[in-house]
Amino acid sequence: AMQPGKPQGFGSIGPDHTPLLALPGNPVSAYVSFELFVRPAIRALMGLPDVHRPTARAELRADKALTSPAGRRQFLRGRYDAEAGTVTPVGGSGSHLIAALAQADALIVVPEDVTSVEPGTETDVVLLR
């Protein structure tokens, strides 16, 4: 399971088995799901070699720890500084906060087996630009 990003689905429709991808209705959930599932599927269908966004390791710069529900991979909006090798969370964790999404150029990945990421900890980030 992941957050944000539910409900979502994949299937096919019609005699030609046209692919059908269903995204959540919440704007941030829809965007994250698109980046993680739809964009790679489209790029794969186009025969492009790099279907996923690039990732990097970055040190978390935050005033407090990031928390995440147990058993759920969390994708939080962030600003990535390649020179410093850091990522800073932007906005809150609500999937309706689209202003924070507009400020973000990365998704901070909190794995499903982690419930807290302390400031100064190195973590994976998905680069959006």
PDB file of N, CA and C in Angstrom, residues 27-28 31 76-79 90-92 96-106 128:
ATOM      1  N   PRO A  27      -6.311  15.424  -5.975  1.00  0.00           N
ATOM      2  CA  PRO A  27      -5.301  15.919  -6.911  1.00  0.00           C
ATOM      3  C   PRO A  27      -3.878  15.410  -6.653  1.00  0.00           C
ATOM      4  N   VAL A  28      -3.418  15.447  -5.426  1.00  0.00           N
ATOM      5  CA  VAL A  28      -2.049  15.006  -5.148  1.00  0.00           C
ATOM      6  C   VAL A  28      -1.944  13.494  -5.312  1.00  0.00           C
ATOM      7  N   TYR A  31      -1.731  12.792  -8.984  1.00  0.00           N
ATOM      8  CA  TYR A  31      -0.420  13.143  -9.529  1.00  0.00           C
ATOM      9  C   TYR A  31       0.630  12.094  -9.164  1.00  0.00           C
ATOM     10  N   LEU A  76       6.143  11.944   0.069  1.00  0.00           N
ATOM     11  CA  LEU A  76       5.912  13.307   0.556  1.00  0.00           C
ATOM     12  C   LEU A  76       6.551  14.304  -0.397  1.00  0.00           C
ATOM     13  N   ARG A  77       5.917  15.450  -0.561  1.00  0.00           N
ATOM     14  CA  ARG A  77       6.459  16.471  -1.448  1.00  0.00           C
ATOM     15  C   ARG A  77       7.691  17.114  -0.831  1.00  0.00           C
ATOM     16  N   GLY A  78       8.684  17.411  -1.684  1.00  0.00           N
ATOM     17  CA  GLY A  78       9.907  18.022  -1.180  1.00  0.00           C
ATOM     18  C   GLY A  78      10.619  18.851  -2.225  1.00  0.00           C
ATOM     19  N   ARG A  79      11.580  19.646  -1.749  1.00  0.00           N
ATOM     20  CA  ARG A  79      12.482  20.426  -2.615  1.00  0.00           C
ATOM     21  C   ARG A  79      13.864  19.806  -2.492  1.00  0.00           C
ATOM     22  N   VAL A  90       7.975  20.148   1.760  1.00  0.00           N
ATOM     23  CA  VAL A  90       7.183  21.353   1.517  1.00  0.00           C
ATOM     24  C   VAL A  90       5.721  21.031   1.781  1.00  0.00           C
ATOM     25  N   GLY A  91       5.043  21.940   2.465  1.00  0.00           N
ATOM     26  CA  GLY A  91       3.626  21.759   2.748  1.00  0.00           C
ATOM     27  C   GLY A  91       3.369  20.617   3.703  1.00  0.00           C
ATOM     28  N   GLY A  92       2.111  20.310   3.896  1.00  0.00           N
ATOM     29  CA  GLY A  92       1.716  19.221   4.772  1.00  0.00           C
ATOM     30  C   GLY A  92       1.604  17.917   4.012  1.00  0.00           C
ATOM     31  N   HIS A  96      -4.805  16.826  -0.503  1.00  0.00           N
ATOM     32  CA  HIS A  96      -5.564  17.911  -1.126  1.00  0.00           C
ATOM     33  C   HIS A  96      -4.725  19.193  -1.226  1.00  0.00           C
ATOM     34  N   LEU A  97      -3.494  19.170  -0.722  1.00  0.00           N
ATOM     35  CA  LEU A  97      -2.656  20.375  -0.653  1.00  0.00           C
ATOM     36  C   LEU A  97      -1.859  20.551  -1.947  1.00  0.00           C
ATOM     37  N   ILE A  98      -2.521  21.082  -2.964  1.00  0.00           N
ATOM     38  CA  ILE A  98      -1.875  21.184  -4.267  1.00  0.00           C
ATOM     39  C   ILE A  98      -0.858  22.317  -4.335  1.00  0.00           C
ATOM     40  N   ALA A  99      -0.959  23.332  -3.485  1.00  0.00           N
ATOM     41  CA  ALA A  99       0.050  24.398  -3.488  1.00  0.00           C
ATOM     42  C   ALA A  99       1.418  23.822  -3.144  1.00  0.00           C
ATOM     43  N   ALA A 100       1.473  22.891  -2.201  1.00  0.00           N
ATOM     44  CA  ALA A 100       2.742  22.251  -1.845  1.00  0.00           C
ATOM     45  C   ALA A 100       3.274  21.433  -3.014  1.00  0.00           C
ATOM     46  N   LEU A 101       2.385  20.816  -3.773  1.00  0.00           N
ATOM     47  CA  LEU A 101       2.813  20.049  -4.938  1.00  0.00           C
ATOM     48  C   LEU A 101       3.446  20.965  -5.977  1.00  0.00           C
ATOM     49  N   ALA A 102       2.898  22.163  -6.145  1.00  0.00           N
ATOM     50  CA  ALA A 102       3.452  23.118  -7.104  1.00  0.00           C
ATOM     51  C   ALA A 102       4.856  23.560  -6.706  1.00  0.00           C
ATOM     52  N   GLN A 103       5.163  23.563  -5.411  1.00  0.00           N
ATOM     53  CA  GLN A 103       6.488  23.958  -4.926  1.00  0.00           C
ATOM     54  C   GLN A 103       7.490  22.811  -4.975  1.00  0.00           C
ATOM     55  N   ALA A 104       7.010  21.595  -5.098  1.00  0.00           N
ATOM     56  CA  ALA A 104       7.872  20.416  -5.006  1.00  0.00           C
ATOM     57  C   ALA A 104       8.571  20.116  -6.323  1.00  0.00           C
ATOM     58  N   ASP A 105       9.804  19.638  -6.214  1.00  0.00           N
ATOM     59  CA  ASP A 105      10.502  19.110  -7.379  1.00  0.00           C
ATOM     60  C   ASP A 105      10.998  17.689  -7.114  1.00  0.00           C
ATOM     61  N   ALA A 106      10.505  17.105  -6.008  1.00  0.00           N
ATOM     62  CA  ALA A 106      10.889  15.742  -5.643  1.00  0.00           C
ATOM     63  C   ALA A 106       9.811  15.123  -4.767  1.00  0.00           C
ATOM     64  N   LEU A 128      11.418  14.973  -9.816  1.00  0.00           N
ATOM     65  CA  LEU A 128      10.296  15.275 -10.701  1.00  0.00           C
ATOM     66  C   LEU A 128      10.657  16.201 -11.851  1.00  0.00           C
TER      67      LEU A 128
END
